[in-house]
Tab-separated table of N, CA and C in Angstrom:
chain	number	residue	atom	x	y	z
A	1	UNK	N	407.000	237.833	278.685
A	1	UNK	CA	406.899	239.112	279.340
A	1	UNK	C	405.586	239.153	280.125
A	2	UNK	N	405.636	239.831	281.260
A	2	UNK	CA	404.748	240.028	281.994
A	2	UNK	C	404.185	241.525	282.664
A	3	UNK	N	403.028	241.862	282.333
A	3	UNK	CA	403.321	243.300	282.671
A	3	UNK	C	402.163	243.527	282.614
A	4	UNK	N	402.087	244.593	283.618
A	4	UNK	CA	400.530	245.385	284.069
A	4	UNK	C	399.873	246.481	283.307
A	5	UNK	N	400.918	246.538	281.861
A	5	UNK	CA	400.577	248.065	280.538
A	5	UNK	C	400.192	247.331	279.581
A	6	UNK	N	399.854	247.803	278.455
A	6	UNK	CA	399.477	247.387	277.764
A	6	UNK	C	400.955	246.978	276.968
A	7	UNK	N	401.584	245.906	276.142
A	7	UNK	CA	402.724	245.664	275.393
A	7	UNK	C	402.768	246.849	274.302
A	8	UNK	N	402.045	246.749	273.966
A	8	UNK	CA	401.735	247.507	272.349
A	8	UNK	C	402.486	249.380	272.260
A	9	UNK	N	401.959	249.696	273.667
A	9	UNK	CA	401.866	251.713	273.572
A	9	UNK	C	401.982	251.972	275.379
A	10	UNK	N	402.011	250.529	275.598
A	10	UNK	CA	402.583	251.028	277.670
A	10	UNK	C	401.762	251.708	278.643
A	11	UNK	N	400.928	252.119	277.570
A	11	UNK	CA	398.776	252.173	278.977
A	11	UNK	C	398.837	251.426	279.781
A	12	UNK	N	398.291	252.170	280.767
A	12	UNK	CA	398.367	250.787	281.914
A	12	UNK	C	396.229	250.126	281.598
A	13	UNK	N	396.481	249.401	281.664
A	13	UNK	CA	395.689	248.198	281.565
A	13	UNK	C	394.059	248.309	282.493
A	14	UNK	N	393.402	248.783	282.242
A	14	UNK	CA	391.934	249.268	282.856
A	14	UNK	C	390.860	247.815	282.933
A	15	UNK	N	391.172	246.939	281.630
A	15	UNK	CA	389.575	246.364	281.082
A	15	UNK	C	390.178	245.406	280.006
A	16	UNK	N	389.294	244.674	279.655
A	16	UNK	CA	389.472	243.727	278.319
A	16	UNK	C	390.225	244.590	277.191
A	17	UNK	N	390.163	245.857	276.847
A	17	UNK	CA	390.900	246.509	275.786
A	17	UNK	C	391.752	247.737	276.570
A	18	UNK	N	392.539	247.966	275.551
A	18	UNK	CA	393.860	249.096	275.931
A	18	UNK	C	392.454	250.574	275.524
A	19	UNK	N	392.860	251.095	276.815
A	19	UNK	CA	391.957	252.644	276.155
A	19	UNK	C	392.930	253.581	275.284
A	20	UNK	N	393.545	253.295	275.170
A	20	UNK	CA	394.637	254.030	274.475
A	20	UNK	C	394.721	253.705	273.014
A	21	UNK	N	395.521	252.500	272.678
A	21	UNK	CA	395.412	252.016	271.482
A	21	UNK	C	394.221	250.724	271.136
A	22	UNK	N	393.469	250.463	271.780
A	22	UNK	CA	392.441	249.672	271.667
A	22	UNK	C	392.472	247.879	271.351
A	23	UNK	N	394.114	247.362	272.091
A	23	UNK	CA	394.438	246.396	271.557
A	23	UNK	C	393.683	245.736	272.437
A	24	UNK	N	393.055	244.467	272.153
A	24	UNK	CA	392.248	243.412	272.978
A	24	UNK	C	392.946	242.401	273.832
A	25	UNK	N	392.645	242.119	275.199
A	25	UNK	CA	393.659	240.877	275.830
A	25	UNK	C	392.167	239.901	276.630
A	26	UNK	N	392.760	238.725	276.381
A	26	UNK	CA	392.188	238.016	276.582
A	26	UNK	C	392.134	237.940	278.436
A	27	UNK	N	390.695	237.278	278.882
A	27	UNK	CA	390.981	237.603	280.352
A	27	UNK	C	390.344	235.936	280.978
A	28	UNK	N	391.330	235.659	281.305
A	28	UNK	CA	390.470	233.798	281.683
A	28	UNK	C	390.509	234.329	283.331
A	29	UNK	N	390.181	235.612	283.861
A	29	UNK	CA	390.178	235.436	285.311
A	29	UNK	C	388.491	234.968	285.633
A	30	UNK	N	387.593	234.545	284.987
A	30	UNK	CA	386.195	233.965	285.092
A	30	UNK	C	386.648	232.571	285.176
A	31	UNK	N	387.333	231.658	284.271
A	31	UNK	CA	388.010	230.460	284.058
A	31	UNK	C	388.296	229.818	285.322
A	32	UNK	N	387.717	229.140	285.769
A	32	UNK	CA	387.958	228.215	286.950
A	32	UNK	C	388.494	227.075	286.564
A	33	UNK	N	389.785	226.642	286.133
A	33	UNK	CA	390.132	225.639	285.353
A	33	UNK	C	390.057	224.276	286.280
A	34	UNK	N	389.723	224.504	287.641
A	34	UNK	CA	390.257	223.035	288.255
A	34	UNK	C	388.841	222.956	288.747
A	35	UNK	N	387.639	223.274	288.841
A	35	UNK	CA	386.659	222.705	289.318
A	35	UNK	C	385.516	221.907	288.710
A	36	UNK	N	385.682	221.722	287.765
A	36	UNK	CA	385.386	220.749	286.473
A	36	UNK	C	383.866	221.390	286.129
A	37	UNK	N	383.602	222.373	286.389
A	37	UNK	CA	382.258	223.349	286.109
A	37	UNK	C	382.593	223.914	284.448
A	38	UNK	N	381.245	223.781	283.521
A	38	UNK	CA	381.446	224.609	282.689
A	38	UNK	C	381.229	226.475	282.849
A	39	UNK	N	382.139	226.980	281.647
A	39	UNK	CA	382.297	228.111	281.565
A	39	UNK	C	381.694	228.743	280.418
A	40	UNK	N	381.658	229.833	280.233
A	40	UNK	CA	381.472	230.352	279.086
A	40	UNK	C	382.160	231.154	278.367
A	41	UNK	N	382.756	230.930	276.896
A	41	UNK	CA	383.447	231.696	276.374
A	41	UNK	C	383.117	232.793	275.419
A	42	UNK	N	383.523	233.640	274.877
A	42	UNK	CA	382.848	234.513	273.957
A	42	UNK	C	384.257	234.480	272.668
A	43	UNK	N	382.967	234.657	271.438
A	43	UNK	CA	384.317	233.812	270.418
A	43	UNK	C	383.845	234.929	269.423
A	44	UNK	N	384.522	235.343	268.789
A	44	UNK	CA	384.488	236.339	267.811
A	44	UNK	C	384.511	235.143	266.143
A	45	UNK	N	383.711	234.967	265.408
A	45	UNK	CA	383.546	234.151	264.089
A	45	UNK	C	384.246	235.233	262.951
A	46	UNK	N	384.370	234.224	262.079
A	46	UNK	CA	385.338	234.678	260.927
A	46	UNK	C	384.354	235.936	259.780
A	47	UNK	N	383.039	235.651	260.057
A	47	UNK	CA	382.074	236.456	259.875
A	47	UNK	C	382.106	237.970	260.417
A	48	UNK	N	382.584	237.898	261.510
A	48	UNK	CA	382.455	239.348	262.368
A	48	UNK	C	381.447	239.056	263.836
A	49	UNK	N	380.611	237.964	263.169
A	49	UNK	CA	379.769	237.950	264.984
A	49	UNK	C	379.896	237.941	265.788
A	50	UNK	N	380.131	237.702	267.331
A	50	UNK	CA	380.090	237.342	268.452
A	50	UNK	C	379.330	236.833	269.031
A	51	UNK	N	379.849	235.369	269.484
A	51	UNK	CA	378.866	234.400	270.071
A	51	UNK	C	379.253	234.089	271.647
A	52	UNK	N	378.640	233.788	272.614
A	52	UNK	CA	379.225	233.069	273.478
A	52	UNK	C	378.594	231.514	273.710
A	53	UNK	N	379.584	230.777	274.137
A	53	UNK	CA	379.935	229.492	273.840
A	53	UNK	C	379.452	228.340	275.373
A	54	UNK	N	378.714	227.861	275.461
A	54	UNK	CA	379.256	226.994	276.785
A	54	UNK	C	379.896	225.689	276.273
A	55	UNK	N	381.495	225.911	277.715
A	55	UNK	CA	382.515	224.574	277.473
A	55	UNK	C	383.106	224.732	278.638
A	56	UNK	N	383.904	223.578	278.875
A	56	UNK	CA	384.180	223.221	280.092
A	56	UNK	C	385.570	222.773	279.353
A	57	UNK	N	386.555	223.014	280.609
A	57	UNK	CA	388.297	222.744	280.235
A	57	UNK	C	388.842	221.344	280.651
A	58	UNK	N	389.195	220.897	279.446
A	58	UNK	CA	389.300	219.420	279.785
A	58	UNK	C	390.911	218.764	279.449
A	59	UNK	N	391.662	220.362	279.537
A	59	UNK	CA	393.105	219.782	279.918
A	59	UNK	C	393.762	221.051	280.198
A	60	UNK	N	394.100	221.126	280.833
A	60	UNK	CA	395.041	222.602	281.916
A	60	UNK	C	396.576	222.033	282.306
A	61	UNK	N	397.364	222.964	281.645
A	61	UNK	CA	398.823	222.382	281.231
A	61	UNK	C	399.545	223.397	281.606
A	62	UNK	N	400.186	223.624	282.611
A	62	UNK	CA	401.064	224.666	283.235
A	62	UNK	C	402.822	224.053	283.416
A	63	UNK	N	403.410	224.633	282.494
A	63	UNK	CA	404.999	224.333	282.685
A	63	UNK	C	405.786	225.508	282.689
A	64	UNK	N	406.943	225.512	283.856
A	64	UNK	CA	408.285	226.318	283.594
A	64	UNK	C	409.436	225.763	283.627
A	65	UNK	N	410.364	225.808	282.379
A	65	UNK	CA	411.351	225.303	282.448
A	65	UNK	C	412.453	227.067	282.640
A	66	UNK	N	413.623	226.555	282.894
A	66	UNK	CA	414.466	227.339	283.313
A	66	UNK	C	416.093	226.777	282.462
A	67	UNK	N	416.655	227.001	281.627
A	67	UNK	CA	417.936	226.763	281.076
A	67	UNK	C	418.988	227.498	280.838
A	68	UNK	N	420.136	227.622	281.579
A	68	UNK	CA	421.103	228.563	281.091
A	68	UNK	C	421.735	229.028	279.646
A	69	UNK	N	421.405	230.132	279.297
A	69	UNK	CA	422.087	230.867	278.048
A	69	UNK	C	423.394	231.545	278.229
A	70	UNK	N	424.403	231.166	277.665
A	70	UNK	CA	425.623	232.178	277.012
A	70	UNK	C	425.394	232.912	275.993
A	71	UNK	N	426.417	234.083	276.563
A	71	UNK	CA	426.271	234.661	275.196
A	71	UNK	C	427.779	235.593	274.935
A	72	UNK	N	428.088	235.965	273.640
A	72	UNK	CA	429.394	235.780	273.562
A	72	UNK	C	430.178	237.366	273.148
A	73	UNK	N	430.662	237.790	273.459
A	73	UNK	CA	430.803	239.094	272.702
A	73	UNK	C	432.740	238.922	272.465
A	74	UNK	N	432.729	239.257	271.002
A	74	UNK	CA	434.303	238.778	270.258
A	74	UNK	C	434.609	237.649	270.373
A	75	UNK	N	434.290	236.376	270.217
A	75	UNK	CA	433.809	234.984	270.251
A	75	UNK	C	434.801	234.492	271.997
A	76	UNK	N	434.271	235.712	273.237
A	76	UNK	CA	434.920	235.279	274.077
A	76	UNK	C	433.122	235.329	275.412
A	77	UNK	N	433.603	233.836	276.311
A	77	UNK	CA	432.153	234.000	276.946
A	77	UNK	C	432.031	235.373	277.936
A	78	UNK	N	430.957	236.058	278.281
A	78	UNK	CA	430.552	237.162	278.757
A	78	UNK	C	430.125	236.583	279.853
A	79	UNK	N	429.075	236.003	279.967
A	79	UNK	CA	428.055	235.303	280.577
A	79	UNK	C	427.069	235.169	280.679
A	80	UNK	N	426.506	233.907	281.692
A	80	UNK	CA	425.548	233.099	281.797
A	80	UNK	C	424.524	233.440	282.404
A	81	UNK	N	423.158	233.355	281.948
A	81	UNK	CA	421.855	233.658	282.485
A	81	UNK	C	421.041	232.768	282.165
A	82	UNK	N	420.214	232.245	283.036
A	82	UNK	CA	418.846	231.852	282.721
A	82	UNK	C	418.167	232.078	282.129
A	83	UNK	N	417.389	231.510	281.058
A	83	UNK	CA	416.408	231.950	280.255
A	83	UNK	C	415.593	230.987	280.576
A	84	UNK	N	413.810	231.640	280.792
A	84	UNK	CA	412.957	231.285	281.883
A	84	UNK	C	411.731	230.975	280.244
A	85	UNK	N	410.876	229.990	280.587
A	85	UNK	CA	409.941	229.837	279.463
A	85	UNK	C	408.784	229.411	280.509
A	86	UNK	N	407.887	229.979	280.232
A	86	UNK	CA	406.682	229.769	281.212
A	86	UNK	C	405.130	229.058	279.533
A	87	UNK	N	404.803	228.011	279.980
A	87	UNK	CA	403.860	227.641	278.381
A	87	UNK	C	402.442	227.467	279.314
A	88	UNK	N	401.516	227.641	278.859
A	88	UNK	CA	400.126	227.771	279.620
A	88	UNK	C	399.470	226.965	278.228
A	89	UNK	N	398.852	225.916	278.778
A	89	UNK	CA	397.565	225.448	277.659
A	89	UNK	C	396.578	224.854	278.671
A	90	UNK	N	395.271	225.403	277.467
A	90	UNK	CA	394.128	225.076	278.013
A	90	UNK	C	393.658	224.602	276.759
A	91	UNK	N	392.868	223.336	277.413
A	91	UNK	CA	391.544	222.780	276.010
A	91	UNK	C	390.075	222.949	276.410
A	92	UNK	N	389.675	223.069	275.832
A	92	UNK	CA	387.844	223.230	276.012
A	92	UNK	C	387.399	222.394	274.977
A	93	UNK	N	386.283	222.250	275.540
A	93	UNK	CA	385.211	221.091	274.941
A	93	UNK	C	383.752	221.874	275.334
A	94	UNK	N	383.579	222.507	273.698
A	94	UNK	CA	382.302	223.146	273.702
A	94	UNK	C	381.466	222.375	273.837
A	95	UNK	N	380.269	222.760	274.498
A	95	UNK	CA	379.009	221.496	275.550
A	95	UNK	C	377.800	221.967	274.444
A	96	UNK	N	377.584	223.177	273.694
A	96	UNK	CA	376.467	223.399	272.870
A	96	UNK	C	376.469	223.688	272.255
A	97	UNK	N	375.935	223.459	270.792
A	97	UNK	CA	376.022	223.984	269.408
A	97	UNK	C	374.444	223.911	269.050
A	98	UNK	N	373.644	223.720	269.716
A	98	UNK	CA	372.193	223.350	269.297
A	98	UNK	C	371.711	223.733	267.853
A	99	UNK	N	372.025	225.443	267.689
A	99	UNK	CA	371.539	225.718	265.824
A	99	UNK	C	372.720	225.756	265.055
A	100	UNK	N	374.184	224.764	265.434
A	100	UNK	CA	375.024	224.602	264.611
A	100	UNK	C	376.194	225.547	264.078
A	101	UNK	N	375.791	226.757	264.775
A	101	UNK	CA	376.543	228.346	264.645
A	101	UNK	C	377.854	227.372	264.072
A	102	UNK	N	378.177	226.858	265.264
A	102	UNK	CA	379.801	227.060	265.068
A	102	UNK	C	380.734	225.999	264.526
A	103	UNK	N	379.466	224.620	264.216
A	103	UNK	CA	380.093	223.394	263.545
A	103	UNK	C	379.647	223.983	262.155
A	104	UNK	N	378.949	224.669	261.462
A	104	UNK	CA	378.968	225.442	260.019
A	104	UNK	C	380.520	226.141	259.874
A	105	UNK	N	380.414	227.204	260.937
A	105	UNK	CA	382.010	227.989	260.880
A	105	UNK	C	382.647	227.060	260.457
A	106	UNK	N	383.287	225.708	261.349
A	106	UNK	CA	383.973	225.273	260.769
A	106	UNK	C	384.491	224.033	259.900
A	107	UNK	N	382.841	223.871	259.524
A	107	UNK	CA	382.768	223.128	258.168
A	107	UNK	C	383.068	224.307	256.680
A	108	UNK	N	383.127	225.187	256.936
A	108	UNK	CA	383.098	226.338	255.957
A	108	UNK	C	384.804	226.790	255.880
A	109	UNK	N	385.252	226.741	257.329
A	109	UNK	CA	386.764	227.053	257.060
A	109	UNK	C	387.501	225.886	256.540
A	110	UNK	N	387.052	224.566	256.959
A	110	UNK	CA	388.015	223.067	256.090
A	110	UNK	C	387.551	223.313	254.653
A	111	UNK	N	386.562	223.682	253.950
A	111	UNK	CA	386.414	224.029	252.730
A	111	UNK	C	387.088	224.954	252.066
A	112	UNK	N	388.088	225.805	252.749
A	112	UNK	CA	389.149	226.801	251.800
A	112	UNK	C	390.310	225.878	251.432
């Protein structure tokens, strides 16, 4: 789904959070994925902190596949539509950890 409201309560969409119901969306429009420049991310820890991060994206993966669906009503065919799947991946490769913030985090989470 794609849409300019918020999913959750149908606000339309101002900022990083819904003013309405206060749900959070992520915003990679800073993300320059193809110019091989690092970025900076801001990462919320299992602690409650907020850190921001420098990393740079070191795999950007954009696919749409498209496959026809039936579907059947009284086991007789109705018909056929496309069903559309759009998958987005990104990897980052954090560039600094200097006082370890975030290789502790997650030396602390493989320990549960």
């Amino acid at each position: 789904m794609i849409t300019e409201t918020c999913p959750h309560c149908g606000a339309p969409i101002t900022g990083e959070r819904c003013g309405y119901c206060g749900a959070v969306f992520y915003d990679f429009s800073a993300v320059n994925v193809l110019n091989g420049r690092p970025t900076y991310l801001k990462l919320k820890l299992p602690d409650g902190r907020v850190v921001i991060a420098q990393a740079e994206v070191v795999r950007f993966d954009f696919t749409q596949t498209v496959e026809p669906v039936s579907f059947y009503a009284d086991e007789v065919l109705v018909n056929c539509m496309p069903s559309q799947e759009v998958k987005l991946s990104l990897d980052f490769c954090l560039l600094k950890d200097e006082d370890g913030t975030l290789y502790k985090v997650m030396m602390e989470r493989e320990r549960r």
